[in-house]
Tab-separated table of C-alpha atoms and ligand atoms in Angstrom:
chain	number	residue	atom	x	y	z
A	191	UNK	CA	98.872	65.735	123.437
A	192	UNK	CA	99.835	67.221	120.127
A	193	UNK	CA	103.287	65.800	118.959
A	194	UNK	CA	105.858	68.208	118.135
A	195	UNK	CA	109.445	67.901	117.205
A	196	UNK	CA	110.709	71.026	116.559
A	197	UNK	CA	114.529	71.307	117.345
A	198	UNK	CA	115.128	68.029	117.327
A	199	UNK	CA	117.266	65.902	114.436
A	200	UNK	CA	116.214	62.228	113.603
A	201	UNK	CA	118.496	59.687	111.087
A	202	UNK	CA	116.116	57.016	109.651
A	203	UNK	CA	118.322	54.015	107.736
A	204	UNK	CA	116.527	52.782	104.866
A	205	UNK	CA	114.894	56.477	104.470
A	206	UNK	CA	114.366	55.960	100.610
A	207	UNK	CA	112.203	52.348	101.445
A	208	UNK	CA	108.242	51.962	101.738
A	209	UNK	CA	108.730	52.052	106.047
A	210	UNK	CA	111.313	54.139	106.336
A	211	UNK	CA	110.130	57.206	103.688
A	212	UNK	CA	107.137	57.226	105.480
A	213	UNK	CA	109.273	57.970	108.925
A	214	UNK	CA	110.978	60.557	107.811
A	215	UNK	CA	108.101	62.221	106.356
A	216	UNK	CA	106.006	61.543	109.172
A	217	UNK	CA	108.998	63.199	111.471
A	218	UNK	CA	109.565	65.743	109.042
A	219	UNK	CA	105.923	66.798	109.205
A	220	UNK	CA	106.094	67.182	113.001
A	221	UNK	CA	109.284	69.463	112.685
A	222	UNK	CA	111.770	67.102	113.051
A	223	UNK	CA	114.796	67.714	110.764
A	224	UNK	CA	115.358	64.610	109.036
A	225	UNK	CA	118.541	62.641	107.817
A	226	UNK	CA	117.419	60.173	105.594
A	227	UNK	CA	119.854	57.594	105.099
A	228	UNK	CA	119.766	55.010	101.926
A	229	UNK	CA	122.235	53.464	100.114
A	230	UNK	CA	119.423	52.383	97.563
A	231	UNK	CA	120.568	48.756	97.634
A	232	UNK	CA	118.225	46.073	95.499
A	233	UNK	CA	116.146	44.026	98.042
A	234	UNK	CA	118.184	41.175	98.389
A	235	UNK	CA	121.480	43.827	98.822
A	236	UNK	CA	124.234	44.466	96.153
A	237	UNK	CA	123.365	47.809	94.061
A	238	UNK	CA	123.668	51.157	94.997
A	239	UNK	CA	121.045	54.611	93.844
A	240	UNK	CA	120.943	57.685	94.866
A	241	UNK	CA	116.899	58.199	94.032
A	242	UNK	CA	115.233	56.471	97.102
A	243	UNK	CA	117.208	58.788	99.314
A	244	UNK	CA	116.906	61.718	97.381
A	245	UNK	CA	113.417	61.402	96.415
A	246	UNK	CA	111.961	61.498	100.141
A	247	UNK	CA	113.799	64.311	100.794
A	248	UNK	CA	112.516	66.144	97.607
A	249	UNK	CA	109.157	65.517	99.082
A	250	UNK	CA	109.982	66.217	102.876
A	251	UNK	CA	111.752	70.199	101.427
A	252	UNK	CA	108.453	70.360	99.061
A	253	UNK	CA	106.051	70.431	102.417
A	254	UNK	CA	108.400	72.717	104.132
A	255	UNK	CA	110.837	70.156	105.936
A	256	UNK	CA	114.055	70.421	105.932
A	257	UNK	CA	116.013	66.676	104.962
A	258	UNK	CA	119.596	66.286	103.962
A	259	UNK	CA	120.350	62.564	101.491
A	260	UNK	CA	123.190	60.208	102.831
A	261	UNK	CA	124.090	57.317	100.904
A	262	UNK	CA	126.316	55.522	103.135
A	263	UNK	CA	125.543	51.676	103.967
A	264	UNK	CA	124.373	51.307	107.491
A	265	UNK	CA	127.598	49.410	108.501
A	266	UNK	CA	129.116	52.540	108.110
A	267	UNK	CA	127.154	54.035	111.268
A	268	UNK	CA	129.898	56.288	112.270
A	269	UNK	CA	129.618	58.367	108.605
A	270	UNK	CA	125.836	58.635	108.654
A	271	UNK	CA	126.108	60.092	112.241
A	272	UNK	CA	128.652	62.571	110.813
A	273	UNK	CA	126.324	63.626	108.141
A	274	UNK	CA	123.912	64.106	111.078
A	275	UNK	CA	126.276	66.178	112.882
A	276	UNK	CA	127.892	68.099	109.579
A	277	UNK	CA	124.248	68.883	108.800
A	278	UNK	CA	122.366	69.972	111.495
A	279	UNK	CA	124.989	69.614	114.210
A	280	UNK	CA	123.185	67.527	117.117
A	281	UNK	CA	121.213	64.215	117.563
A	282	UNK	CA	118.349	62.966	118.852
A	283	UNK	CA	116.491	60.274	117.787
A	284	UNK	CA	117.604	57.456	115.427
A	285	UNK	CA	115.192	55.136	113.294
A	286	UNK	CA	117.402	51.375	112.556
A	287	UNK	CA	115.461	50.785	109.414
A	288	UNK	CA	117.250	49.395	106.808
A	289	UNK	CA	116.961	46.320	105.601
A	290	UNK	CA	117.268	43.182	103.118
A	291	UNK	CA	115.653	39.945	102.190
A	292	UNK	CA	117.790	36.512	101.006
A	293	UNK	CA	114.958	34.127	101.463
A	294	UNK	CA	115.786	30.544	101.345
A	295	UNK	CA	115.087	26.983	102.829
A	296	UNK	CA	117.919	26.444	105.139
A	297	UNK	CA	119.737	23.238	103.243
A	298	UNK	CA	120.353	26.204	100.293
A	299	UNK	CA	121.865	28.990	102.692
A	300	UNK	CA	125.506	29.384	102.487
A	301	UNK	CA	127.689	31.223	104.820
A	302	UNK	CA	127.590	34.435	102.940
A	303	UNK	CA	123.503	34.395	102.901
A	304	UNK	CA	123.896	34.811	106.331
A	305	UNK	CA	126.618	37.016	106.478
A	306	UNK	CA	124.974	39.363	104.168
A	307	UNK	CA	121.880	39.390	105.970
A	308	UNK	CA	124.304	39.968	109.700
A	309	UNK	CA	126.129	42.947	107.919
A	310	UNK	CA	123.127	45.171	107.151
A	311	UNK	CA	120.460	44.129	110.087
A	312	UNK	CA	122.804	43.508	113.107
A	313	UNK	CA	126.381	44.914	111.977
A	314	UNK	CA	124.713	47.951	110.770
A	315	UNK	CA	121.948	48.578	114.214
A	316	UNK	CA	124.869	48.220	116.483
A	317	UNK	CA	126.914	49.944	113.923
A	318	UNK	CA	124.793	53.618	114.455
A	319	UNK	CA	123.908	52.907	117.718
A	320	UNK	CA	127.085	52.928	118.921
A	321	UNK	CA	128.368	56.276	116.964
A	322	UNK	CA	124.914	57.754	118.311
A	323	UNK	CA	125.254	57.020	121.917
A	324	UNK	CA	127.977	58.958	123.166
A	325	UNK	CA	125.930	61.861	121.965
A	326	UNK	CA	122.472	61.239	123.493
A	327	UNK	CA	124.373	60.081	126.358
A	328	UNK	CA	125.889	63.602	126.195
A	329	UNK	CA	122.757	65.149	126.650
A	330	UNK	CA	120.878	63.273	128.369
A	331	UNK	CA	118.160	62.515	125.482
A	332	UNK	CA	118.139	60.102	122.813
A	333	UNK	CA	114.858	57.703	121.397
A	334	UNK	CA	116.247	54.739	119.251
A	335	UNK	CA	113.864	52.541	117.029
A	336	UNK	CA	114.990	49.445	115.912
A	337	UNK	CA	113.413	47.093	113.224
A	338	UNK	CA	113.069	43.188	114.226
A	339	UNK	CA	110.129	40.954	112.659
A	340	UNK	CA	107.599	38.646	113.544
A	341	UNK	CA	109.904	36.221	111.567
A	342	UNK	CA	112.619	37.082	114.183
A	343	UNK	CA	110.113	36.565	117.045
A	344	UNK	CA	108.108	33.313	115.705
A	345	UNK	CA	110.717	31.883	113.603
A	346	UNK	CA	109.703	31.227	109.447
A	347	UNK	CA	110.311	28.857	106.946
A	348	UNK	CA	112.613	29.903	104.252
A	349	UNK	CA	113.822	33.268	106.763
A	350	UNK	CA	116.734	31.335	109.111
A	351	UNK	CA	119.250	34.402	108.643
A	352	UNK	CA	116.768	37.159	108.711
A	353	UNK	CA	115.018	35.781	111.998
A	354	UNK	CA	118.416	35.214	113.884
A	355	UNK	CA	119.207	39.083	112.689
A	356	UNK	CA	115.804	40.249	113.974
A	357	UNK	CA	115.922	38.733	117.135
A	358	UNK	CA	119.218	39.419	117.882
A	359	UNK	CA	118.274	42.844	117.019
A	360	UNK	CA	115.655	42.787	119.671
A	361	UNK	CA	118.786	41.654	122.420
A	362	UNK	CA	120.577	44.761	121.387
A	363	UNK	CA	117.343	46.498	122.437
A	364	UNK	CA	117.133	45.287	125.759
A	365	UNK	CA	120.594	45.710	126.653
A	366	UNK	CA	120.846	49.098	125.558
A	367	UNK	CA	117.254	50.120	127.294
A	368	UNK	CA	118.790	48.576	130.327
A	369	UNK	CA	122.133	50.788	130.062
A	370	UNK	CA	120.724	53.740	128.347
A	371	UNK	CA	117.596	54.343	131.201
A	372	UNK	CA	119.418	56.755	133.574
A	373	UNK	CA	120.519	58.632	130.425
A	374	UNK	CA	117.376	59.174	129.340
A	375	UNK	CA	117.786	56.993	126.204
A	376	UNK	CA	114.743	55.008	125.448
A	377	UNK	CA	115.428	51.742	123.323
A	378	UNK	CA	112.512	49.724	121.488
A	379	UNK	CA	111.876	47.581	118.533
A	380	UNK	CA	108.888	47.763	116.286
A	381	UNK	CA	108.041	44.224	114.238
A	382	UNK	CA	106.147	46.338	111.170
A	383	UNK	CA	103.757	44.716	108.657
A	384	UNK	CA	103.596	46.928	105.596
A	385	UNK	CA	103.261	46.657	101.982
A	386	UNK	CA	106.903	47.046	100.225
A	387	UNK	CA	108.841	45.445	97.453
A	388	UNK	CA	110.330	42.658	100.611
A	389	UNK	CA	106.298	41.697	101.594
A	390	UNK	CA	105.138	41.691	98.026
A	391	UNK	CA	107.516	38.228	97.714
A	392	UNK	CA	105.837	36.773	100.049
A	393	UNK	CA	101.651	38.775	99.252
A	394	UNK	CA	100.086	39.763	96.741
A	395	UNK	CA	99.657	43.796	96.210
A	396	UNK	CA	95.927	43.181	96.761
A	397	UNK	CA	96.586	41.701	100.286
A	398	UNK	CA	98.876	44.225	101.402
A	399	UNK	CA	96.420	47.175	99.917
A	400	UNK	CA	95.295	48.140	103.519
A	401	UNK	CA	98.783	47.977	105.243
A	402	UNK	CA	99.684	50.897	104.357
A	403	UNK	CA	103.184	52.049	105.960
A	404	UNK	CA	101.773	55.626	106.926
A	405	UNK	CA	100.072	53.285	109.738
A	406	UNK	CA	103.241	52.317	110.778
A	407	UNK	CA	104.633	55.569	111.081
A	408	UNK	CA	102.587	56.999	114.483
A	409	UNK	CA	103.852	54.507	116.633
A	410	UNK	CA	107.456	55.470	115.413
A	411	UNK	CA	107.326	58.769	116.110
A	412	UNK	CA	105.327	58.135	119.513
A	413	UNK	CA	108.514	55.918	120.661
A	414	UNK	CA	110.456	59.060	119.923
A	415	UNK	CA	108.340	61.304	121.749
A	416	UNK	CA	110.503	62.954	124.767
A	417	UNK	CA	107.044	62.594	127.026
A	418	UNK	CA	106.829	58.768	126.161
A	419	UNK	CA	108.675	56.125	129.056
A	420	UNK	CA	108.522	52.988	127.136
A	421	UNK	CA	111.834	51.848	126.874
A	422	UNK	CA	112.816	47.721	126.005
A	423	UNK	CA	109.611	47.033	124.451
A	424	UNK	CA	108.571	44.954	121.755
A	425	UNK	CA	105.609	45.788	119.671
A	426	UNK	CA	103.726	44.312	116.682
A	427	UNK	CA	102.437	46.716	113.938
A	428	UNK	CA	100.250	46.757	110.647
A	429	UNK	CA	97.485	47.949	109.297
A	430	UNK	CA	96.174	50.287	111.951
A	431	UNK	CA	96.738	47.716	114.655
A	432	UNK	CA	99.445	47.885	117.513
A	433	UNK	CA	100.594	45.777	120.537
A	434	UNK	CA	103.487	44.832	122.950
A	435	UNK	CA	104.668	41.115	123.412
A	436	UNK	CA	106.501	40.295	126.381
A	437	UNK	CA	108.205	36.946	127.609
A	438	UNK	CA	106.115	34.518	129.353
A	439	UNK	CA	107.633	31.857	131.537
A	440	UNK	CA	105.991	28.922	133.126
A	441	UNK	CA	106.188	28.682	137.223
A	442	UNK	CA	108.765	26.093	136.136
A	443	UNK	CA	109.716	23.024	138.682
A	444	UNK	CA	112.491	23.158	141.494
A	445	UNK	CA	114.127	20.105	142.117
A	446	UNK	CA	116.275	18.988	144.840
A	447	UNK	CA	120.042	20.632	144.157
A	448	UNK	CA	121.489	18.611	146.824
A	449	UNK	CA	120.211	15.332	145.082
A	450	UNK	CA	121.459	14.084	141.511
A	451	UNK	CA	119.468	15.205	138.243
A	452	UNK	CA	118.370	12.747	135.347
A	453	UNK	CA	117.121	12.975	132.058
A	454	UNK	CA	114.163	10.842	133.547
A	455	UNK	CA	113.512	12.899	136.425
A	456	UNK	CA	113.105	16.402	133.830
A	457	UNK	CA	110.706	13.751	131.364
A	458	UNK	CA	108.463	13.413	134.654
A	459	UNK	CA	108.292	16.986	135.561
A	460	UNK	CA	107.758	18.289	131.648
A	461	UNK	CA	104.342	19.395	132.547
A	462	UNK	CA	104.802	21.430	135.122
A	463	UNK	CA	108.059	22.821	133.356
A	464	UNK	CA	106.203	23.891	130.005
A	465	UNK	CA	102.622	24.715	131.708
A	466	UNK	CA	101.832	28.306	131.345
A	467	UNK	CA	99.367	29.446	133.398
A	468	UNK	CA	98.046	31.686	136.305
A	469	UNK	CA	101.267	31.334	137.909
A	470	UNK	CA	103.218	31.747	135.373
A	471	UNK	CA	105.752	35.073	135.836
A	472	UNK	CA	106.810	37.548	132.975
A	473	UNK	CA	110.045	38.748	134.150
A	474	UNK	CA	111.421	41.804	132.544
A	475	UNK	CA	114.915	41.924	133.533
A	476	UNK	CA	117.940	39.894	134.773
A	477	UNK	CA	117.311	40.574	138.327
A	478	UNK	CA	113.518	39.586	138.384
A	479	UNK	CA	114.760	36.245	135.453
A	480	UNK	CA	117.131	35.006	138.537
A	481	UNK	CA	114.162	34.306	141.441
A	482	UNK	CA	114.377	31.051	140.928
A	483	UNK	CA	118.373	30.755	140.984
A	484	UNK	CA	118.135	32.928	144.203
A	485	UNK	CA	116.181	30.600	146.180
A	486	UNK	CA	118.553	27.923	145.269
A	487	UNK	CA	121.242	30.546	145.956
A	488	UNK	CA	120.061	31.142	149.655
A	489	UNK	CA	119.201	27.527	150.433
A	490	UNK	CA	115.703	28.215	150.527
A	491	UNK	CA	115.233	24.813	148.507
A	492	UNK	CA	116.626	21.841	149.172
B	1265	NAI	P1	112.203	48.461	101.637
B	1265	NAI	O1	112.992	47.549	100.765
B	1265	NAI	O2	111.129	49.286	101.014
B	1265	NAI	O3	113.183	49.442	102.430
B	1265	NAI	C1	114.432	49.071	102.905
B	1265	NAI	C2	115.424	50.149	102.509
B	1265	NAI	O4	116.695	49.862	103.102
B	1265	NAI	C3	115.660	50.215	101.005
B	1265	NAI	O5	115.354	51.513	100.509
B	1265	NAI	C4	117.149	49.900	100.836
B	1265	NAI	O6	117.779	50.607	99.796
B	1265	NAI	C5	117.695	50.266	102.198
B	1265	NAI	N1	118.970	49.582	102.502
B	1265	NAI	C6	119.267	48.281	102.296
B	1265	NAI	N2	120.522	48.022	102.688
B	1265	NAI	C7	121.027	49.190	103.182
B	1265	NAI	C8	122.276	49.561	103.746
B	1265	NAI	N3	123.265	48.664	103.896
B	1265	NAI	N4	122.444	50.831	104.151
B	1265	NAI	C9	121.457	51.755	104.008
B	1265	NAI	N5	120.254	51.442	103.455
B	1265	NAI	C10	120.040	50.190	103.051
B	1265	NAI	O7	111.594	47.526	102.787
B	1265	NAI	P2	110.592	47.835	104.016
B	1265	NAI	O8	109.533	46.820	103.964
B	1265	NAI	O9	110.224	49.256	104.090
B	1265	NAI	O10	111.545	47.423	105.243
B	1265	NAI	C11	111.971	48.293	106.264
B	1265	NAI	C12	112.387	47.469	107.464
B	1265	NAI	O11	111.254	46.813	108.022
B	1265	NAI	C13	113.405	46.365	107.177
B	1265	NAI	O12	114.321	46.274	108.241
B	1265	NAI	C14	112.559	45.117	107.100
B	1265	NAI	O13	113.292	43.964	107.385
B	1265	NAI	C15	111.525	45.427	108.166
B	1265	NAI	N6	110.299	44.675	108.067
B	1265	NAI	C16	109.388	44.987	107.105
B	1265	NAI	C17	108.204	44.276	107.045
B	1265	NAI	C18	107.128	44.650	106.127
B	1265	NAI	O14	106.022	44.098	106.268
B	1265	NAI	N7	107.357	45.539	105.175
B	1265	NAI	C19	107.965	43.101	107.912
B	1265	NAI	C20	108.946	42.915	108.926
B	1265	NAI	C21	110.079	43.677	108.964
């Protein structure tokens, strides 16, 4: 298979950033016609440049691309997918990039830490999504990329707004994979690793010198391949390497729903309810979650 997309128009948020300018040049470079969004925002948000922006797409026209600058904030999803549609008058693939950083232990976060941190990650995913999908549902094509973490998936200390934001990123994945699969629309989130001015808070440059975000970049542009299926998954990324996670849920323990329940009664079962083993089940949607409310359901315990 040799990758190309020719014809087809790709927004990446964050464009101007370490991850995403190395998106949009890697799309660019397989034909794709690129808006690259930015507002140029410091790290932790607040600030606004034009250079991130237009500096990619400087270097995406200088190898023959062709890249148009928006500096709208990502909350604003409904302007960037005008410039899309001003520019190059279609859309097919969108890259949820952008992104800030307001690390703190959790007895320092206020209400607006969070809110901050809600407006660009959530707010502004759902935010293009939802100006995007009437289009790609439209046609009948659309890949979406959205950015979570492995502090959204494992939890960190110090991270408490930016983990709830990347995990509930991940929800809006699922959902929209779910309603988006007859359509054609194929949903998935990434968790990148990658040297940037957000990891070199938490690394040192030397560290990061091998996670290069160009490594992130093929698995990007593989999600928004028109031959590739996947569609609600979550994968891990850095440094060359790439997997999926999925949910893993111990075979659990039924007890009697005709009989009363106590606290005492789920303390003497805890093993079997947090073993995970052979028989343990990794359901992928609602209807295969609910087995074990459908037995109950259809009296088939008792
Ligand atoms: P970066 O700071 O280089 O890039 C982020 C870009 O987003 C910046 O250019 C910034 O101006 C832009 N931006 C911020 N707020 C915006 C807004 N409201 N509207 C439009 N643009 C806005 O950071 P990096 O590392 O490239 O991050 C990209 C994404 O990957 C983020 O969502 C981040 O949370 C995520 N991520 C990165 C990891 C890494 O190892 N670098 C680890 C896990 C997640």
């Amino acid at each position: 298979m040799t990758q190309n997309l020719t014809g087809k128009v790709a927004i990446v948020t964050g464009g101007g950033g370490s991850l995403g300018g190395a998106y949009a040049l890697a799309l660019a470079r397989r034909g794709a016609k690129v808006v690259v969004n930015d507002l140029g925002s410091a790290p932790a948000g607040g600030g606004a440049s034009r250079g991130p922006a237009d500096q990619i797409v400087a270097e995406i026209q200088s190898l023959g691309g062709s890249a148009v600058a928006n500096y709208d904030s990502v909350t604003e999803g409904a302007r960037v997918m005008q410039c899309a549609l001003d520019t190059y008058g279609r859309i097919d693939v969108v890259v949820n990039n952008a992104g800030i950083l307001r690390d703190m232990s959790f007895h320092k976060m206020s209400t607006a830490d969070f809110e901050d941190l809600y407006q660009v990650h959530l707010l502004g995913t759902f935010s293009l999504c939802n100006a995007a999908w009437p289009h790609l549902r439209g046609q009948g094509f659309g890949r979406i990329v959205n950015t979570g973490s492995a502090a959204g998936i494992y939890g960190n200390f110090g991270q408490a707004n930016y983990s709830a934001m990347k995990l509930g990123i991940h929800g809006l994945t699922l959902s929209l994979a779910a309603e988006g699969r007859a359509k054609n629309i194929h949903v998935n989130t990434i968790a990148p690793a990658a040297l940037s001015r957000l990891t070199l808070t938490v690394m040192s440059a030397e560290q990061l010198q091998a996670m290069r975000p160009d490594l992130v970049a093929p698995l990007v542009l593989w999600l928004c391949d028109p031959a590739c299926t996947e569609s609600g998954g979550l994968f891990e990324v850095g440094g060359g390497w790439i997997g999926k996670l999925r949910w893993e849920r111990a075979a659990g323990h039924h007890f009697s729903p005709g009989a009363p329940l106590t606290p005492e009664d789920v303390a003497a079962q805890w093993q079997a309810i947090t073993r995970f083993g052979p028989d343990s089940t990794h359901p992928a949607s609602m209807a295969e979650a609910f087995g074990p409310f459908e037995k109950v359901m259809k009296g088939e315990i008792t």
